[in-house]
mmCIF file of C-alpha atoms in Angstrom:
data_model
loop_
_atom_site.group_PDB
_atom_site.id
_atom_site.type_symbol
_atom_site.label_atom_id
_atom_site.label_comp_id
_atom_site.label_asym_id
_atom_site.label_seq_id
_atom_site.Cartn_x
_atom_site.Cartn_y
_atom_site.Cartn_z
ATOM 1 C CA MET A 140 -0.061 0.154 -0.219
ATOM 2 C CA THR A 141 1.285 3.810 -0.962
ATOM 3 C CA SER A 142 1.463 6.246 0.983
ATOM 4 C CA ALA A 143 -2.263 7.905 -1.240
ATOM 5 C CA GLU A 144 -3.286 4.387 -0.378
ATOM 6 C CA GLN A 145 -5.905 4.006 3.014
ATOM 7 C CA PRO A 146 -7.548 0.234 3.985
ATOM 8 C CA GLY A 147 -10.416 1.036 1.729
ATOM 9 C CA GLY A 148 -8.887 2.669 -1.201
ATOM 10 C CA VAL A 149 -7.439 5.970 -2.515
ATOM 11 C CA PRO A 150 -8.831 9.240 -1.389
ATOM 12 C CA LEU A 151 -9.733 12.073 -3.613
ATOM 13 C CA ARG A 152 -11.447 15.507 -2.143
ATOM 14 C CA VAL A 153 -14.065 16.419 -5.297
ATOM 15 C CA VAL A 154 -15.422 19.853 -4.929
ATOM 16 C CA SER A 155 -18.095 21.525 -7.500
ATOM 17 C CA TYR A 156 -19.001 23.901 -8.385
ATOM 18 C CA ASN A 157 -21.350 26.692 -10.251
ATOM 19 C CA VAL A 158 -19.061 29.947 -10.539
ATOM 20 C CA HIS A 159 -21.647 32.448 -11.713
ATOM 21 C CA SER A 160 -19.887 33.242 -14.864
ATOM 22 C CA GLN A 161 -17.357 34.653 -12.001
ATOM 23 C CA ARG A 162 -19.269 37.547 -12.065
ATOM 24 C CA ASP A 163 -19.081 38.339 -8.709
ATOM 25 C CA ASP A 164 -16.071 38.442 -6.243
ATOM 26 C CA THR A 165 -13.331 36.133 -7.573
ATOM 27 C CA ALA A 166 -10.564 36.593 -5.088
ATOM 28 C CA ALA A 167 -12.580 35.049 -2.545
ATOM 29 C CA LEU A 168 -14.334 32.430 -5.408
ATOM 30 C CA ALA A 169 -10.252 31.528 -5.174
ATOM 31 C CA ALA A 170 -9.962 31.878 -1.915
ATOM 32 C CA VAL A 171 -13.015 29.604 -0.830
ATOM 33 C CA VAL A 172 -11.015 26.539 -3.723
ATOM 34 C CA ARG A 173 -7.500 27.030 -2.383
ATOM 35 C CA ALA A 174 -8.583 26.692 1.285
ATOM 36 C CA VAL A 175 -10.019 23.523 0.399
ATOM 37 C CA ALA A 176 -7.071 22.029 -1.008
ATOM 38 C CA PRO A 177 -9.406 19.747 -3.799
ATOM 39 C CA ASP A 178 -7.874 17.047 -6.042
ATOM 40 C CA VAL A 179 -10.623 17.923 -8.617
ATOM 41 C CA VAL A 180 -12.714 20.543 -9.159
ATOM 42 C CA VAL A 181 -16.206 20.318 -11.585
ATOM 43 C CA VAL A 182 -17.234 23.857 -12.860
ATOM 44 C CA GLN A 183 -20.049 24.986 -14.075
ATOM 45 C CA GLU A 184 -20.978 28.101 -15.525
ATOM 46 C CA ALA A 185 -16.992 28.312 -16.079
ATOM 47 C CA PRO A 186 -15.094 30.705 -19.295
ATOM 48 C CA ARG A 187 -17.371 29.176 -22.734
ATOM 49 C CA ARG A 188 -16.701 32.210 -25.236
ATOM 50 C CA PHE A 189 -14.301 34.783 -26.237
ATOM 51 C CA ARG A 190 -10.471 34.078 -25.079
ATOM 52 C CA TRP A 191 -11.994 30.853 -23.107
ATOM 53 C CA ARG A 192 -9.028 28.831 -23.446
ATOM 54 C CA GLN A 193 -6.769 32.151 -21.553
ATOM 55 C CA ARG A 194 -9.680 32.283 -19.083
ATOM 56 C CA SER A 195 -10.370 28.939 -17.812
ATOM 57 C CA ALA A 196 -6.167 28.410 -17.936
ATOM 58 C CA ALA A 197 -6.430 31.752 -15.203
ATOM 59 C CA LEU A 198 -9.433 30.187 -13.253
ATOM 60 C CA ALA A 199 -7.192 27.400 -12.570
ATOM 61 C CA GLU A 200 -4.137 28.625 -11.814
ATOM 62 C CA SER A 201 -6.178 31.279 -9.298
ATOM 63 C CA PHE A 202 -7.224 27.616 -7.695
ATOM 64 C CA GLY A 203 -3.414 25.764 -8.020
ATOM 65 C CA LEU A 204 -5.264 23.500 -10.256
ATOM 66 C CA VAL A 205 -4.964 22.778 -13.786
ATOM 67 C CA VAL A 206 -7.558 22.171 -16.756
ATOM 68 C CA ALA A 207 -8.160 18.819 -17.544
ATOM 69 C CA ALA A 208 -11.091 19.175 -20.318
ATOM 70 C CA GLY A 209 -13.944 21.080 -20.834
ATOM 71 C CA GLY A 210 -14.706 24.969 -21.332
ATOM 72 C CA LEU A 211 -16.374 26.058 -24.858
ATOM 73 C CA PRO A 212 -16.337 22.358 -26.072
ATOM 74 C CA SER A 213 -18.930 21.486 -23.601
ATOM 75 C CA LEU A 214 -20.666 24.799 -23.340
ATOM 76 C CA GLY A 215 -19.149 25.992 -19.441
ATOM 77 C CA ASN A 216 -18.727 23.014 -18.179
ATOM 78 C CA LEU A 217 -14.574 23.075 -16.633
ATOM 79 C CA LEU A 218 -12.359 20.466 -15.440
ATOM 80 C CA LEU A 219 -9.957 21.189 -12.775
ATOM 81 C CA THR A 220 -7.352 18.910 -11.248
ATOM 82 C CA SER A 221 -4.720 18.722 -8.979
ATOM 83 C CA LEU A 222 -0.804 17.543 -10.303
ATOM 84 C CA ARG A 223 -1.698 14.514 -8.381
ATOM 85 C CA VAL A 224 -4.313 13.765 -10.313
ATOM 86 C CA ARG A 225 -3.318 12.062 -13.788
ATOM 87 C CA VAL A 226 -5.407 12.772 -17.166
ATOM 88 C CA LEU A 227 -5.370 9.996 -19.542
ATOM 89 C CA ALA A 228 -8.731 10.906 -22.341
ATOM 90 C CA THR A 229 -10.882 13.476 -22.035
ATOM 91 C CA ARG A 230 -14.570 14.281 -24.296
ATOM 92 C CA CYS A 231 -17.243 17.066 -24.023
ATOM 93 C CA GLN A 232 -20.677 15.996 -25.166
ATOM 94 C CA ARG A 233 -23.724 18.549 -26.263
ATOM 95 C CA PHE A 234 -27.391 17.868 -25.856
ATOM 96 C CA PRO A 235 -29.547 19.478 -29.465
ATOM 97 C CA LEU A 236 -30.029 22.569 -29.114
ATOM 98 C CA THR A 237 -33.850 23.997 -28.555
ATOM 99 C CA PRO A 238 -34.310 26.785 -30.348
ATOM 100 C CA GLY A 239 -34.248 30.254 -28.085
ATOM 101 C CA ARG A 240 -32.334 28.607 -25.564
ATOM 102 C CA HIS A 241 -29.062 27.883 -24.776
ATOM 103 C CA LEU A 242 -26.605 24.919 -25.334
ATOM 104 C CA ARG A 243 -25.981 23.168 -22.855
ATOM 105 C CA GLY A 244 -23.899 20.029 -22.477
ATOM 106 C CA ALA A 245 -21.049 18.207 -20.114
ATOM 107 C CA ALA A 246 -17.355 17.162 -19.521
ATOM 108 C CA TYR A 247 -15.518 14.227 -19.107
ATOM 109 C CA ALA A 248 -11.844 13.268 -18.001
ATOM 110 C CA GLU A 249 -10.603 9.766 -17.479
ATOM 111 C CA CYS A 250 -8.534 10.062 -14.633
ATOM 112 C CA ARG A 251 -6.170 8.213 -12.415
ATOM 113 C CA VAL A 252 -4.697 9.128 -8.891
ATOM 114 C CA GLY A 253 -2.439 6.225 -6.882
ATOM 115 C CA ALA A 254 -3.564 2.908 -8.114
ATOM 116 C CA ALA A 255 -7.457 4.018 -8.444
ATOM 117 C CA ALA A 256 -8.440 5.111 -12.033
ATOM 118 C CA PHE A 257 -12.195 6.842 -12.288
ATOM 119 C CA LEU A 258 -13.952 9.143 -14.648
ATOM 120 C CA LEU A 259 -14.721 12.660 -13.700
ATOM 121 C CA ALA A 260 -17.700 14.034 -15.232
ATOM 122 C CA GLY A 261 -19.310 17.264 -15.158
ATOM 123 C CA SER A 262 -22.699 18.730 -16.717
ATOM 124 C CA HIS A 263 -24.887 21.852 -16.010
ATOM 125 C CA LEU A 264 -28.953 21.581 -16.761
ATOM 126 C CA SER A 265 -31.228 24.054 -18.167
ATOM 127 C CA THR A 266 -33.416 26.289 -16.422
ATOM 128 C CA ASP A 267 -36.108 24.650 -18.805
ATOM 129 C CA PRO A 268 -38.262 22.074 -16.874
ATOM 130 C CA ALA A 269 -38.858 20.705 -20.490
ATOM 131 C CA GLU A 270 -35.728 20.738 -21.752
ATOM 132 C CA ARG A 271 -34.072 18.779 -18.361
ATOM 133 C CA PRO A 272 -36.193 15.656 -18.723
ATOM 134 C CA GLY A 273 -34.353 14.550 -22.126
ATOM 135 C CA GLN A 274 -30.441 16.502 -21.287
ATOM 136 C CA ALA A 275 -30.655 14.186 -18.168
ATOM 137 C CA ALA A 276 -31.472 10.977 -20.250
ATOM 138 C CA LEU A 277 -28.105 12.009 -22.658
ATOM 139 C CA LEU A 278 -26.268 12.382 -19.686
ATOM 140 C CA ARG A 279 -26.652 9.062 -18.219
ATOM 141 C CA ARG A 280 -26.697 6.972 -21.042
ATOM 142 C CA GLU A 281 -23.184 8.596 -21.361
ATOM 143 C CA LEU A 282 -21.756 7.520 -18.155
ATOM 144 C CA ALA A 283 -23.799 3.831 -18.344
ATOM 145 C CA GLY A 284 -21.545 3.166 -20.858
ATOM 146 C CA THR A 285 -18.127 3.429 -18.500
ATOM 147 C CA THR A 286 -16.666 0.748 -16.629
ATOM 148 C CA LEU A 287 -14.433 2.807 -14.279
ATOM 149 C CA PRO A 288 -16.000 4.283 -11.191
ATOM 150 C CA VAL A 289 -18.133 7.728 -11.845
ATOM 151 C CA VAL A 290 -17.395 10.863 -9.577
ATOM 152 C CA LEU A 291 -20.404 13.548 -11.178
ATOM 153 C CA GLY A 292 -21.124 16.894 -10.277
ATOM 154 C CA ALA A 293 -23.545 18.678 -11.436
ATOM 155 C CA ASP A 294 -25.796 21.813 -11.601
ATOM 156 C CA LEU A 295 -28.787 20.155 -12.323
ATOM 157 C CA ASN A 296 -31.665 22.773 -12.142
ATOM 158 C CA ASP A 297 -34.125 20.702 -9.981
ATOM 159 C CA GLY A 298 -34.675 18.972 -6.610
ATOM 160 C CA PRO A 299 -33.831 15.699 -5.271
ATOM 161 C CA ASP A 300 -37.389 14.745 -5.634
ATOM 162 C CA SER A 301 -37.025 14.989 -9.793
ATOM 163 C CA ALA A 302 -37.438 13.116 -12.317
ATOM 164 C CA THR A 303 -34.470 14.920 -13.689
ATOM 165 C CA TRP A 304 -32.735 14.231 -10.364
ATOM 166 C CA ARG A 305 -33.423 10.369 -10.646
ATOM 167 C CA THR A 306 -32.662 9.806 -14.512
ATOM 168 C CA VAL A 307 -28.954 11.469 -13.903
ATOM 169 C CA GLY A 308 -28.816 9.959 -10.345
ATOM 170 C CA GLU A 309 -29.740 5.804 -11.407
ATOM 171 C CA GLY A 310 -26.963 3.355 -10.039
ATOM 172 C CA LEU A 311 -25.187 5.598 -8.586
ATOM 173 C CA THR A 312 -25.277 7.190 -5.230
ATOM 174 C CA ASP A 313 -26.429 10.769 -3.873
ATOM 175 C CA ALA A 314 -22.883 11.425 -1.806
ATOM 176 C CA ALA A 315 -25.102 14.495 0.022
ATOM 177 C CA VAL A 316 -27.634 11.258 1.230
ATOM 178 C CA ALA A 317 -24.825 8.958 2.012
ATOM 179 C CA ALA A 318 -23.630 11.478 3.988
ATOM 180 C CA GLY A 319 -27.063 12.151 5.787
ATOM 181 C CA ALA A 320 -26.837 15.896 4.393
ATOM 182 C CA ALA A 321 -29.074 15.905 2.101
ATOM 183 C CA ASP A 322 -30.915 18.685 3.842
ATOM 184 C CA ARG A 323 -27.697 20.953 3.207
ATOM 185 C CA HIS A 324 -29.160 23.663 0.593
ATOM 186 C CA THR A 325 -26.571 25.214 -2.214
ATOM 187 C CA TYR A 326 -29.402 28.012 -3.444
ATOM 188 C CA PRO A 327 -29.212 30.585 -3.741
ATOM 189 C CA CYS A 328 -26.394 31.554 -1.451
ATOM 190 C CA ALA A 329 -27.932 34.590 -0.098
ATOM 191 C CA ASP A 330 -30.617 32.229 1.149
ATOM 192 C CA PRO A 331 -29.979 28.426 0.729
ATOM 193 C CA ARG A 332 -33.525 26.699 0.223
ATOM 194 C CA ARG A 333 -33.064 24.015 -2.841
ATOM 195 C CA ARG A 334 -30.515 21.321 -3.415
ATOM 196 C CA ILE A 335 -29.752 21.894 -6.808
ATOM 197 C CA ASP A 336 -25.986 21.000 -6.781
ATOM 198 C CA ALA A 337 -25.094 17.776 -7.085
ATOM 199 C CA LEU A 338 -22.547 15.482 -6.290
ATOM 200 C CA PHE A 339 -23.085 11.602 -7.677
ATOM 201 C CA VAL A 340 -20.474 8.493 -7.383
ATOM 202 C CA ASP A 341 -20.437 4.684 -8.809
ATOM 203 C CA PRO A 342 -21.830 2.961 -5.761
ATOM 204 C CA ARG A 343 -17.713 1.027 -5.887
ATOM 205 C CA VAL A 344 -16.872 4.851 -3.979
ATOM 206 C CA THR A 345 -17.062 5.412 -0.134
ATOM 207 C CA VAL A 346 -18.094 8.932 0.391
ATOM 208 C CA VAL A 347 -16.099 10.038 3.562
ATOM 209 C CA GLY A 348 -17.004 13.270 4.595
ATOM 210 C CA TYR A 349 -19.718 15.745 2.338
ATOM 211 C CA ASP A 350 -20.155 20.021 3.218
ATOM 212 C CA VAL A 351 -21.741 22.287 1.618
ATOM 213 C CA VAL A 352 -19.623 25.050 2.360
ATOM 214 C CA ASP A 353 -21.493 28.034 3.371
ATOM 215 C CA THR A 354 -19.506 30.920 5.115
ATOM 216 C CA PRO A 355 -19.663 34.775 4.154
ATOM 217 C CA GLN A 356 -16.510 34.040 1.856
ATOM 218 C CA THR A 357 -18.574 31.893 -0.444
ATOM 219 C CA ARG A 358 -21.821 33.862 0.192
ATOM 220 C CA ARG A 359 -19.586 36.674 -1.705
ATOM 221 C CA ALA A 360 -17.728 34.275 -4.149
ATOM 222 C CA SER A 361 -21.371 33.278 -6.104
ATOM 223 C CA ASP A 362 -24.673 32.271 -6.882
ATOM 224 C CA HIS A 363 -24.231 28.870 -4.830
ATOM 225 C CA LEU A 364 -22.721 27.215 -2.929
ATOM 226 C CA PRO A 365 -20.097 25.249 -3.415
ATOM 227 C CA VAL A 366 -20.105 21.059 -2.294
ATOM 228 C CA LEU A 367 -16.757 19.827 -0.995
ATOM 229 C CA ALA A 368 -16.695 15.390 -0.776
ATOM 230 C CA ASP A 369 -13.614 13.202 0.914
ATOM 231 C CA LEU A 370 -14.251 10.020 -1.085
ATOM 232 C CA LEU A 371 -12.215 6.587 -1.654
ATOM 233 C CA LEU A 372 -12.025 5.308 -4.824
ATOM 234 C CA PRO A 373 -11.592 1.515 -5.153
ATOM 235 C CA VAL A 374 -7.855 0.435 -6.474
ATOM 236 C CA ALA A 375 -8.055 -0.440 -9.808
ATOM 237 C CA GLY A 376 -7.891 -5.135 -10.534
#
């Protein structure tokens, strides 16, 4: 067993965060992420337009991380990793466009940390309730196609009692429920009353800890509160 492994697997610290297109206090945003020292960050509303590569790299650098996948090709979903995580392959997905609506999509990165391999994924579903079911089904279909343990961070724009949530979470573990923290709301940050930001993991992944980081700093950083989880990944066979 290496120093990066524990009896239950390989530890991984994950943040999933809708950063509100960096329209709020960017210094607070960077400080929030750096303070929790994650291995991976799944970002929603990341740069997706003019100079998106440079802006994505600058966001990653502000967090002390590097870009793994996403940006414009995944329509604002961005996967960031520490140097502890090795990225083996990446891909992006775009959902069909409904005329008059925003394009949406997802980002995926096959990763390895220590002796564990996993699929890191991120998505941000539509605010339109008519679009969400189809997008949820396409996201779920893509996740079902991998044999790797999945770690998915997503802004579903829907709550745990919705068909959207059930579709995306089929066969996966809701990290908040596993940690007994399903009452921790994520949006809006000024008065959190909805849990629309989800972290799902493969049943082979152990949820060690889960938190919605609610501090004066996170309330300045975005209109969503970040989701933080400590996981143990299964050692690859």
